[in-house]
């Protein structure tokens, strides 16, 4: 007798981008059968009318073991997250993996080692505009090397946050990631509007290293200044020349980051014509309040660790970017307290399915699921996940394609952490993390060590 059978659902085969009505049987945390048979099971879940898909793999997260962020991710169908993005991560990955394995976590976690905040600080670079010395660069390479040996998924850069990073430093990080055959996800630097230099800079570095480049939250980087289309053309051209370059994006154009970062310094705001009235406090006691100069000064200098959302970009550019065959879904979800944050923490995947598949019909159901599962699994070489086949891990999401809906709103308009509708079941390694729409507070997620 198997543990669970999901009967009569529309099962997505992401390898062929097809689907068929079938039963899916799960035993000991693995998928054991997908067929018309109804195997005897300890529990039978009627999946008629639901789509049965591999659990979503979120390549751009900042969960890093945070409990509430994990809950919100599970509720939107994510069963694996890649943390430590944008240059911000734990540095002792050996200890971090051991800690996460000991306590357990609701979903599976791969983890990057981060350059631009974490390694730079660790080697004593206080000024984000300072260039690393040769000795500091060597010290960072040693940190990265240790983390990669401990199983980090790659090296993340957040050049926007460390404008002083020079080419030697970037090349050293790209080289060590490539040496281990791991990913280099990059939150590119942004000097001004219409900036494509940031893209050429990273493509050139990736070409020198020969490694795999993942352009992080691409729409946040290039939407709204008339730059997205040319930026996509640059990536198309690089891929046509055989470069190993990929991108991820979420379903929003309005990005969030810490008030104290270089992104929100006076000169950057001026250079990019950002307006205080287009910004809203996303965390802390001013959550949901639009900024003015006074509140900007207060957050920037007194509360630099609080987050600000900047309204920007053109929504149609999200759809344009995510239709590219090398574009995969991600959230950029971070660790926030209840009632705070950016709606991407709770609404990204249901919004993707609602907008791209149901309302605008820009992607077929199966292709959309592929962008949330197999494509990210292949990009990060995650074994045993991203596909529904016997022998694969039982990471599943069941959703109602006609009802799936994001309810999360920007914090000045509603609840940023409102869970979605239409995702009744989420299973992580054979255990229900969401059961009949109710979060289960389980810890069946594993750490994924390379
Ligand atoms: Zn970022």
Short mmCIF file of C-alpha atoms and ligand atoms in Angstrom, two decimals:
data_model
loop_
_atom_site.label_atom_id
_atom_site.label_comp_id
_atom_site.label_asym_id
_atom_site.label_seq_id
_atom_site.Cartn_x
_atom_site.Cartn_y
_atom_site.Cartn_z
CA UNK A 1 0.00 0.00 0.00
CA UNK A 2 1.41 3.40 -0.99
CA UNK A 3 1.23 6.49 1.24
CA UNK A 4 -0.83 8.86 -0.92
CA UNK A 5 -2.58 8.74 -4.27
CA UNK A 6 -3.80 11.86 -6.06
CA UNK A 7 -6.59 10.66 -8.35
CA UNK A 8 -7.95 12.09 -11.57
CA UNK A 9 -5.88 15.27 -11.77
CA UNK A 10 -4.39 16.85 -14.88
CA UNK A 11 -0.77 15.77 -14.53
CA UNK A 12 1.80 17.98 -16.24
CA UNK A 13 4.74 16.40 -18.06
CA UNK A 14 7.22 19.29 -18.16
CA UNK A 15 9.64 17.42 -20.43
CA UNK A 16 7.18 17.37 -23.32
CA UNK A 17 5.00 20.29 -22.19
CA UNK A 18 1.91 18.09 -22.34
CA UNK A 19 -0.59 16.96 -19.72
CA UNK A 20 -3.01 14.09 -19.21
CA UNK A 21 -5.50 12.88 -16.63
CA UNK A 22 -3.76 10.35 -14.39
CA UNK A 23 -3.26 9.18 -10.82
CA UNK A 24 -0.03 10.01 -9.00
CA UNK A 25 1.15 7.66 -6.26
CA UNK A 26 3.61 8.67 -3.53
CA UNK A 27 5.53 6.43 -1.17
CA UNK A 28 8.45 7.13 1.20
CA UNK A 29 8.85 10.65 -0.14
CA UNK A 30 9.12 9.61 -3.78
CA UNK A 31 6.78 9.43 -6.72
CA UNK A 32 6.27 5.73 -7.42
CA UNK A 33 3.62 5.62 -10.13
CA UNK A 34 1.84 7.86 -12.62
CA UNK A 35 -0.82 5.94 -14.50
CA UNK A 36 -4.49 5.11 -14.83
CA UNK A 37 -4.15 2.53 -12.01
CA UNK A 38 -5.66 3.35 -8.67
CA UNK A 39 -3.12 1.84 -6.30
CA UNK A 40 -4.31 1.06 -2.78
CA UNK A 41 -3.21 3.96 -0.56
CA UNK A 42 -3.33 5.05 3.05
CA UNK A 43 -4.77 8.32 1.80
CA UNK A 44 -6.58 9.16 -1.42
CA UNK A 45 -6.83 12.80 -2.51
CA UNK A 46 -9.43 13.54 -5.16
CA UNK A 47 -7.56 15.75 -7.64
CA UNK A 48 -10.34 15.92 -10.25
CA UNK A 49 -10.44 19.43 -11.69
CA UNK A 50 -6.97 20.24 -10.38
CA UNK A 51 -3.63 20.54 -12.13
CA UNK A 52 -0.95 18.28 -10.61
CA UNK A 53 2.48 19.83 -11.18
CA UNK A 54 6.01 19.45 -9.85
CA UNK A 55 6.53 21.81 -6.89
CA UNK A 56 7.77 25.22 -7.96
CA UNK A 57 11.51 25.91 -7.75
CA UNK A 58 12.19 29.54 -6.90
CA UNK A 59 15.68 30.44 -8.11
CA UNK A 60 15.71 33.87 -6.53
CA UNK A 61 14.89 33.98 -2.83
CA UNK A 62 16.17 35.52 0.36
CA UNK A 63 14.41 33.14 2.76
CA UNK A 64 17.60 31.80 4.34
CA UNK A 65 15.68 29.63 6.81
CA UNK A 66 13.14 32.28 7.90
CA UNK A 67 10.00 30.54 9.18
CA UNK A 68 7.23 32.90 8.05
CA UNK A 69 8.80 33.46 4.63
CA UNK A 70 8.92 29.68 4.22
CA UNK A 71 5.23 29.44 5.08
CA UNK A 72 4.26 32.07 2.50
CA UNK A 73 6.44 30.38 -0.12
CA UNK A 74 4.89 26.97 0.51
CA UNK A 75 1.40 28.46 0.28
CA UNK A 76 2.13 29.77 -3.22
CA UNK A 77 3.34 26.35 -4.36
CA UNK A 78 7.10 26.70 -3.91
CA UNK A 79 8.76 23.49 -2.69
CA UNK A 80 12.41 24.48 -3.30
CA UNK A 81 14.07 27.86 -2.88
CA UNK A 82 17.54 29.08 -3.77
CA UNK A 83 18.65 31.53 -1.05
CA UNK A 84 21.61 33.82 -0.53
CA UNK A 85 21.00 35.94 -3.64
CA UNK A 86 22.14 39.50 -4.48
CA UNK A 87 25.43 39.11 -2.66
CA UNK A 88 23.80 38.61 0.76
CA UNK A 89 24.18 35.21 2.43
CA UNK A 90 25.59 33.28 5.35
CA UNK A 91 29.32 32.70 4.82
CA UNK A 92 29.86 29.59 6.90
CA UNK A 93 27.82 27.33 4.65
CA UNK A 94 29.03 24.19 6.39
CA UNK A 95 27.53 25.44 9.64
CA UNK A 96 24.46 26.86 7.97
CA UNK A 97 23.58 23.64 6.14
CA UNK A 98 24.12 21.63 9.31
CA UNK A 99 21.87 24.00 11.28
CA UNK A 100 19.08 23.87 8.69
CA UNK A 101 19.32 20.09 8.46
CA UNK A 102 19.10 19.84 12.26
CA UNK A 103 16.03 22.09 12.68
CA UNK A 104 14.42 21.16 9.37
CA UNK A 105 12.56 23.62 7.17
CA UNK A 106 9.20 23.64 5.46
CA UNK A 107 10.65 23.56 1.91
CA UNK A 108 13.92 22.45 0.32
CA UNK A 109 16.76 24.95 0.32
CA UNK A 110 19.80 25.42 -1.86
CA UNK A 111 22.04 28.29 -0.77
CA UNK A 112 24.43 30.63 -2.55
CA UNK A 113 27.41 32.39 -1.07
CA UNK A 114 27.13 36.16 -1.45
CA UNK A 115 29.83 38.57 -2.51
CA UNK A 116 28.60 42.14 -2.44
CA UNK A 117 27.28 42.48 1.10
CA UNK A 118 28.57 39.43 2.91
CA UNK A 119 32.07 38.63 1.64
CA UNK A 120 33.00 42.29 1.24
CA UNK A 121 32.09 43.03 4.85
CA UNK A 122 33.89 39.91 6.05
CA UNK A 123 37.17 41.09 4.51
CA UNK A 124 36.81 44.55 6.00
CA UNK A 125 35.45 46.66 3.14
CA UNK A 126 33.21 49.17 4.92
CA UNK A 127 32.68 51.58 2.02
CA UNK A 128 30.40 50.28 -0.73
CA UNK A 129 32.19 52.59 -3.18
CA UNK A 130 35.65 51.22 -2.34
CA UNK A 131 37.51 48.83 -4.58
CA UNK A 132 38.77 45.60 -3.03
CA UNK A 133 42.54 45.33 -2.75
CA UNK A 134 44.29 42.31 -4.25
CA UNK A 135 44.66 40.85 -0.76
CA UNK A 136 40.96 41.41 -0.01
CA UNK A 137 39.97 39.82 -3.31
CA UNK A 138 42.13 36.79 -2.48
CA UNK A 139 40.50 36.57 0.94
CA UNK A 140 37.04 36.65 -0.68
CA UNK A 141 38.03 33.89 -3.09
CA UNK A 142 39.06 31.76 -0.10
CA UNK A 143 35.65 32.36 1.55
CA UNK A 144 33.86 31.46 -1.69
CA UNK A 145 36.01 28.38 -2.16
CA UNK A 146 35.21 27.13 1.34
CA UNK A 147 31.47 27.75 0.81
CA UNK A 148 31.46 26.00 -2.57
CA UNK A 149 33.26 23.03 -1.05
CA UNK A 150 30.56 22.97 1.66
CA UNK A 151 27.90 22.70 -1.07
CA UNK A 152 26.87 26.24 -2.02
CA UNK A 153 24.80 26.42 -5.21
CA UNK A 154 26.99 29.18 -6.62
CA UNK A 155 28.28 32.68 -5.96
CA UNK A 156 25.81 35.58 -5.96
CA UNK A 157 26.66 39.16 -6.85
CA UNK A 158 24.69 42.31 -6.00
CA UNK A 159 26.77 44.91 -7.79
CA UNK A 160 24.06 47.53 -7.37
CA UNK A 161 24.83 47.39 -3.64
CA UNK A 162 28.60 47.56 -4.00
CA UNK A 163 29.24 50.09 -6.77
CA UNK A 164 32.96 50.07 -5.98
CA UNK A 165 33.37 46.47 -7.14
CA UNK A 166 36.02 46.40 -9.83
CA UNK A 167 36.54 44.05 -12.74
CA UNK A 168 39.28 42.05 -11.00
CA UNK A 169 36.95 41.37 -8.11
CA UNK A 170 34.05 40.39 -10.39
CA UNK A 171 36.31 38.16 -12.49
CA UNK A 172 37.61 36.40 -9.39
CA UNK A 173 34.06 35.57 -8.28
CA UNK A 174 33.00 34.45 -11.77
CA UNK A 175 36.11 32.28 -12.05
CA UNK A 176 35.64 30.43 -8.78
CA UNK A 177 31.96 29.72 -9.54
CA UNK A 178 32.91 28.45 -13.00
CA UNK A 179 35.73 26.32 -11.58
CA UNK A 180 33.14 24.41 -9.53
CA UNK A 181 30.65 24.32 -12.42
CA UNK A 182 28.14 26.33 -10.37
CA UNK A 183 25.88 29.24 -11.15
CA UNK A 184 26.71 32.95 -10.99
CA UNK A 185 23.43 34.82 -10.31
CA UNK A 186 23.92 38.57 -10.62
CA UNK A 187 21.86 41.54 -9.53
CA UNK A 188 23.50 43.92 -11.99
CA UNK A 189 24.67 47.42 -11.14
CA UNK A 190 22.57 50.32 -12.29
CA UNK A 191 24.20 53.67 -12.84
CA UNK A 192 21.52 55.59 -14.66
CA UNK A 193 18.52 55.13 -16.86
CA UNK A 194 19.13 53.39 -20.18
CA UNK A 195 22.03 51.51 -18.69
CA UNK A 196 23.18 48.55 -20.71
CA UNK A 197 26.79 48.78 -19.56
CA UNK A 198 25.85 46.70 -16.52
CA UNK A 199 24.75 43.90 -18.82
CA UNK A 200 27.80 43.99 -21.09
CA UNK A 201 30.00 44.03 -18.00
CA UNK A 202 28.55 40.76 -16.73
CA UNK A 203 28.37 39.07 -20.13
CA UNK A 204 32.05 39.88 -20.64
CA UNK A 205 32.94 38.52 -17.19
CA UNK A 206 30.93 35.33 -17.83
CA UNK A 207 32.61 34.91 -21.18
CA UNK A 208 36.06 35.17 -19.60
CA UNK A 209 35.11 32.65 -16.89
CA UNK A 210 33.28 30.25 -19.20
CA UNK A 211 30.68 29.71 -16.49
CA UNK A 212 26.91 29.94 -16.29
CA UNK A 213 25.43 33.39 -15.75
CA UNK A 214 21.95 33.95 -14.33
CA UNK A 215 20.66 37.51 -14.59
CA UNK A 216 18.63 38.12 -11.45
CA UNK A 217 15.16 39.72 -11.33
CA UNK A 218 15.73 41.02 -14.84
CA UNK A 219 12.53 43.08 -14.98
CA UNK A 220 13.44 44.94 -11.78
CA UNK A 221 16.77 45.84 -13.36
CA UNK A 222 15.67 47.00 -16.79
CA UNK A 223 11.96 47.80 -16.87
CA UNK A 224 10.54 51.25 -17.24
CA UNK A 225 13.37 53.24 -18.80
CA UNK A 226 12.84 51.97 -22.34
CA UNK A 227 15.74 49.64 -21.65
CA UNK A 228 14.05 46.27 -21.36
CA UNK A 229 13.67 45.51 -25.05
CA UNK A 230 17.28 46.41 -25.91
CA UNK A 231 18.44 44.50 -22.83
CA UNK A 232 16.61 41.40 -24.08
CA UNK A 233 18.21 41.90 -27.51
CA UNK A 234 21.65 41.92 -25.88
CA UNK A 235 20.90 38.64 -24.08
CA UNK A 236 19.48 37.11 -27.27
CA UNK A 237 22.67 38.02 -29.13
CA UNK A 238 24.90 36.57 -26.39
CA UNK A 239 22.95 33.32 -26.42
CA UNK A 240 23.08 33.17 -30.21
CA UNK A 241 26.87 33.22 -29.84
CA UNK A 242 26.63 30.22 -27.53
CA UNK A 243 26.91 31.90 -24.15
CA UNK A 244 25.49 30.08 -21.14
CA UNK A 245 23.24 32.91 -19.94
CA UNK A 246 19.77 32.75 -18.35
CA UNK A 247 17.44 35.09 -16.55
CA UNK A 248 14.79 35.06 -13.87
CA UNK A 249 11.96 37.44 -13.10
CA UNK A 250 8.96 37.75 -10.87
CA UNK A 251 5.56 39.20 -11.73
CA UNK A 252 6.04 42.76 -10.50
CA UNK A 253 7.94 45.79 -11.75
CA UNK A 254 8.04 47.57 -8.39
CA UNK A 255 11.16 46.51 -6.55
CA UNK A 256 12.04 46.58 -2.86
CA UNK A 257 15.27 46.92 -0.96
CA UNK A 258 16.76 48.24 2.26
CA UNK A 259 16.59 51.99 2.90
CA UNK A 260 20.29 52.13 3.75
CA UNK A 261 21.62 50.60 0.53
CA UNK A 262 23.45 52.41 -2.27
CA UNK A 263 20.28 51.96 -4.35
CA UNK A 264 18.58 54.65 -2.27
CA UNK A 265 21.42 57.13 -1.97
CA UNK A 266 20.68 60.69 -2.94
CA UNK A 267 22.77 60.63 -6.12
CA UNK A 268 21.23 57.37 -7.39
CA UNK A 269 17.75 58.74 -6.80
CA UNK A 270 18.68 61.86 -8.76
CA UNK A 271 20.40 59.94 -11.58
CA UNK A 272 17.37 57.70 -12.06
CA UNK A 273 14.72 60.43 -11.59
CA UNK A 274 13.13 58.43 -8.77
CA UNK A 275 10.50 60.33 -6.80
CA UNK A 276 9.83 60.02 -3.08
CA UNK A 277 6.09 59.93 -3.83
CA UNK A 278 6.64 56.71 -5.82
CA UNK A 279 8.15 54.99 -2.79
CA UNK A 280 6.34 53.27 0.03
CA UNK A 281 7.67 51.93 3.33
CA UNK A 282 7.35 48.14 3.28
CA UNK A 283 8.45 47.29 6.82
CA UNK A 284 8.59 48.82 10.30
CA UNK A 285 6.27 51.32 11.90
CA UNK A 286 5.74 53.30 8.69
CA UNK A 287 4.62 50.25 6.67
CA UNK A 288 2.21 51.31 3.94
CA UNK A 289 3.14 55.02 4.12
CA UNK A 290 4.21 56.81 0.94
CA UNK A 291 7.49 58.62 1.34
CA UNK A 292 8.22 62.32 1.28
CA UNK A 293 11.64 63.87 1.81
CA UNK A 294 11.20 63.87 5.58
CA UNK A 295 10.29 60.18 5.79
CA UNK A 296 13.04 59.30 3.28
CA UNK A 297 15.65 61.02 5.49
CA UNK A 298 14.30 59.29 8.57
CA UNK A 299 14.33 55.79 7.04
CA UNK A 300 17.64 56.30 5.32
CA UNK A 301 19.52 57.49 8.38
CA UNK A 302 17.62 56.13 11.38
CA UNK A 303 16.13 52.91 10.00
CA UNK A 304 18.52 51.76 7.23
CA UNK A 305 17.47 48.11 7.63
CA UNK A 306 13.81 48.78 6.86
CA UNK A 307 12.62 48.06 3.32
CA UNK A 308 11.24 50.50 0.79
CA UNK A 309 9.27 49.57 -2.33
CA UNK A 310 9.82 51.76 -5.37
CA UNK A 311 6.97 51.97 -7.85
CA UNK A 312 8.53 51.76 -11.29
CA UNK A 313 8.48 49.95 -14.59
CA UNK A 314 5.95 48.94 -17.20
CA UNK A 315 3.88 45.80 -16.52
CA UNK A 316 3.84 44.72 -20.19
CA UNK A 317 7.60 44.32 -19.98
CA UNK A 318 7.14 41.53 -17.41
CA UNK A 319 5.21 39.50 -19.97
CA UNK A 320 7.71 40.25 -22.69
CA UNK A 321 10.63 39.09 -20.53
CA UNK A 322 8.98 35.95 -19.17
CA UNK A 323 8.04 34.75 -22.64
CA UNK A 324 11.71 34.35 -23.53
CA UNK A 325 12.66 30.66 -23.64
CA UNK A 326 15.59 31.30 -21.28
CA UNK A 327 13.46 33.16 -18.70
CA UNK A 328 12.25 31.42 -15.55
CA UNK A 329 10.00 32.49 -12.72
CA UNK A 330 11.32 33.70 -9.38
CA UNK A 331 10.02 35.74 -6.44
CA UNK A 332 12.85 37.78 -4.85
CA UNK A 333 10.96 36.92 -1.63
CA UNK A 334 12.53 38.07 1.60
CA UNK A 335 12.09 37.50 5.29
CA UNK A 336 9.47 39.86 6.68
CA UNK A 337 7.23 39.98 9.75
CA UNK A 338 3.50 39.27 9.27
CA UNK A 339 1.69 42.21 7.65
CA UNK A 340 4.88 43.61 6.14
CA UNK A 341 6.85 43.30 2.92
CA UNK A 342 6.28 43.10 -0.81
CA UNK A 343 3.43 41.08 -2.37
CA UNK A 344 6.01 38.96 -4.20
CA UNK A 345 6.41 36.99 -0.94
CA UNK A 346 2.89 35.55 -1.25
CA UNK A 347 1.54 36.29 -4.70
CA UNK A 348 4.21 35.66 -7.36
CA UNK A 349 3.33 32.19 -8.70
CA UNK A 350 -0.47 32.48 -8.48
CA UNK A 351 -0.15 35.85 -10.24
CA UNK A 352 1.99 34.26 -12.95
CA UNK A 353 -0.60 31.52 -13.54
CA UNK A 354 -3.51 33.95 -13.43
CA UNK A 355 -2.03 36.63 -15.68
CA UNK A 356 0.20 34.75 -18.10
CA UNK A 357 -1.92 31.62 -18.56
CA UNK A 358 -5.56 32.40 -17.75
CA UNK A 359 -6.11 36.07 -18.49
CA UNK A 360 -3.60 37.04 -21.17
CA UNK A 361 -3.01 33.56 -22.62
CA UNK A 362 0.63 34.36 -23.30
CA UNK A 363 1.84 30.93 -22.20
CA UNK A 364 0.23 27.52 -22.35
CA UNK A 365 -0.39 25.90 -18.98
CA UNK A 366 2.33 23.28 -19.42
CA UNK A 367 4.95 25.73 -20.67
CA UNK A 368 4.18 28.02 -17.74
CA UNK A 369 4.67 25.12 -15.32
CA UNK A 370 7.94 24.24 -17.07
CA UNK A 371 9.25 27.76 -16.35
CA UNK A 372 8.55 27.22 -12.66
CA UNK A 373 9.99 23.68 -12.40
CA UNK A 374 12.21 21.91 -14.92
CA UNK A 375 13.86 25.04 -16.34
CA UNK A 376 15.06 26.20 -12.89
CA UNK A 377 16.03 22.61 -11.94
CA UNK A 378 18.19 22.39 -15.07
CA UNK A 379 19.67 25.85 -14.60
CA UNK A 380 20.84 24.93 -11.10
CA UNK A 381 21.48 21.22 -11.81
CA UNK A 382 19.11 20.20 -9.01
CA UNK A 383 18.83 16.42 -9.13
CA UNK A 384 15.58 14.54 -8.49
CA UNK A 385 13.34 17.57 -8.70
CA UNK A 386 11.36 19.64 -11.18
CA UNK A 387 9.69 16.70 -12.92
CA UNK A 388 6.85 14.29 -12.07
CA UNK A 389 8.23 10.85 -12.83
CA UNK A 390 8.62 7.65 -10.83
CA UNK A 391 11.80 7.88 -8.76
CA UNK A 392 11.67 11.66 -8.43
CA UNK A 393 11.15 13.40 -5.09
CA UNK A 394 7.48 13.82 -4.19
CA UNK A 395 7.48 17.64 -4.39
CA UNK A 396 4.08 18.55 -5.83
CA UNK A 397 1.67 21.42 -6.12
CA UNK A 398 -2.01 21.02 -6.98
CA UNK A 399 -3.86 24.08 -8.22
CA UNK A 400 -7.15 25.00 -9.83
CA UNK A 401 -6.25 26.72 -13.10
CA UNK A 402 -9.60 28.53 -13.21
CA UNK A 403 -9.47 29.77 -9.62
CA UNK A 404 -5.79 30.30 -8.81
CA UNK A 405 -5.45 33.92 -7.74
CA UNK A 406 -2.97 36.12 -5.90
CA UNK A 407 -4.45 38.18 -3.07
CA UNK A 408 -1.28 39.90 -1.90
CA UNK A 409 -1.16 43.68 -2.41
CA UNK A 410 1.35 46.48 -2.16
CA UNK A 411 1.49 47.57 1.50
CA UNK A 412 -0.22 50.91 0.83
CA UNK A 413 -3.09 49.08 -0.88
CA UNK A 414 -3.71 45.96 1.19
CA UNK A 415 -2.04 42.96 2.78
CA UNK A 416 1.32 42.10 1.21
CA UNK A 417 1.26 38.64 2.77
CA UNK A 418 -2.32 37.56 1.94
CA UNK A 419 -2.16 33.93 0.81
CA UNK A 420 -3.52 33.00 -2.62
CA UNK A 421 -6.69 31.14 -3.59
CA UNK A 422 -6.77 27.98 -5.65
CA UNK A 423 -3.68 26.12 -4.36
CA UNK A 424 -5.18 23.46 -2.05
CA UNK A 425 -2.27 21.00 -1.80
CA UNK A 426 1.49 21.37 -1.62
CA UNK A 427 3.68 18.38 -0.85
CA UNK A 428 7.37 18.50 0.08
CA UNK A 429 9.27 15.17 -0.01
CA UNK A 430 6.02 13.25 0.42
CA UNK A 431 4.67 15.36 3.33
CA UNK A 432 1.77 17.81 3.02
CA UNK A 433 3.02 21.34 3.68
CA UNK A 434 -0.40 22.67 2.60
CA UNK A 435 -3.36 20.36 3.04
CA UNK A 436 -6.84 21.30 1.82
CA UNK A 437 -5.65 24.92 1.67
CA UNK A 438 -4.34 24.92 5.25
CA UNK A 439 -0.65 25.43 6.07
CA UNK A 440 0.69 22.49 8.08
CA UNK A 441 3.88 23.83 9.70
CA UNK A 442 5.86 20.77 8.60
CA UNK A 443 9.63 20.48 8.29
CA UNK A 444 10.09 17.98 5.51
CA UNK A 445 12.28 20.21 3.36
CA UNK A 446 15.89 19.14 2.81
CA UNK A 447 19.04 21.13 2.27
CA UNK A 448 20.42 20.73 -1.23
CA UNK A 449 24.20 20.58 -1.06
CA UNK A 450 26.30 20.49 -4.18
ZN1 LIG B 1 18.51 41.69 -5.89
#
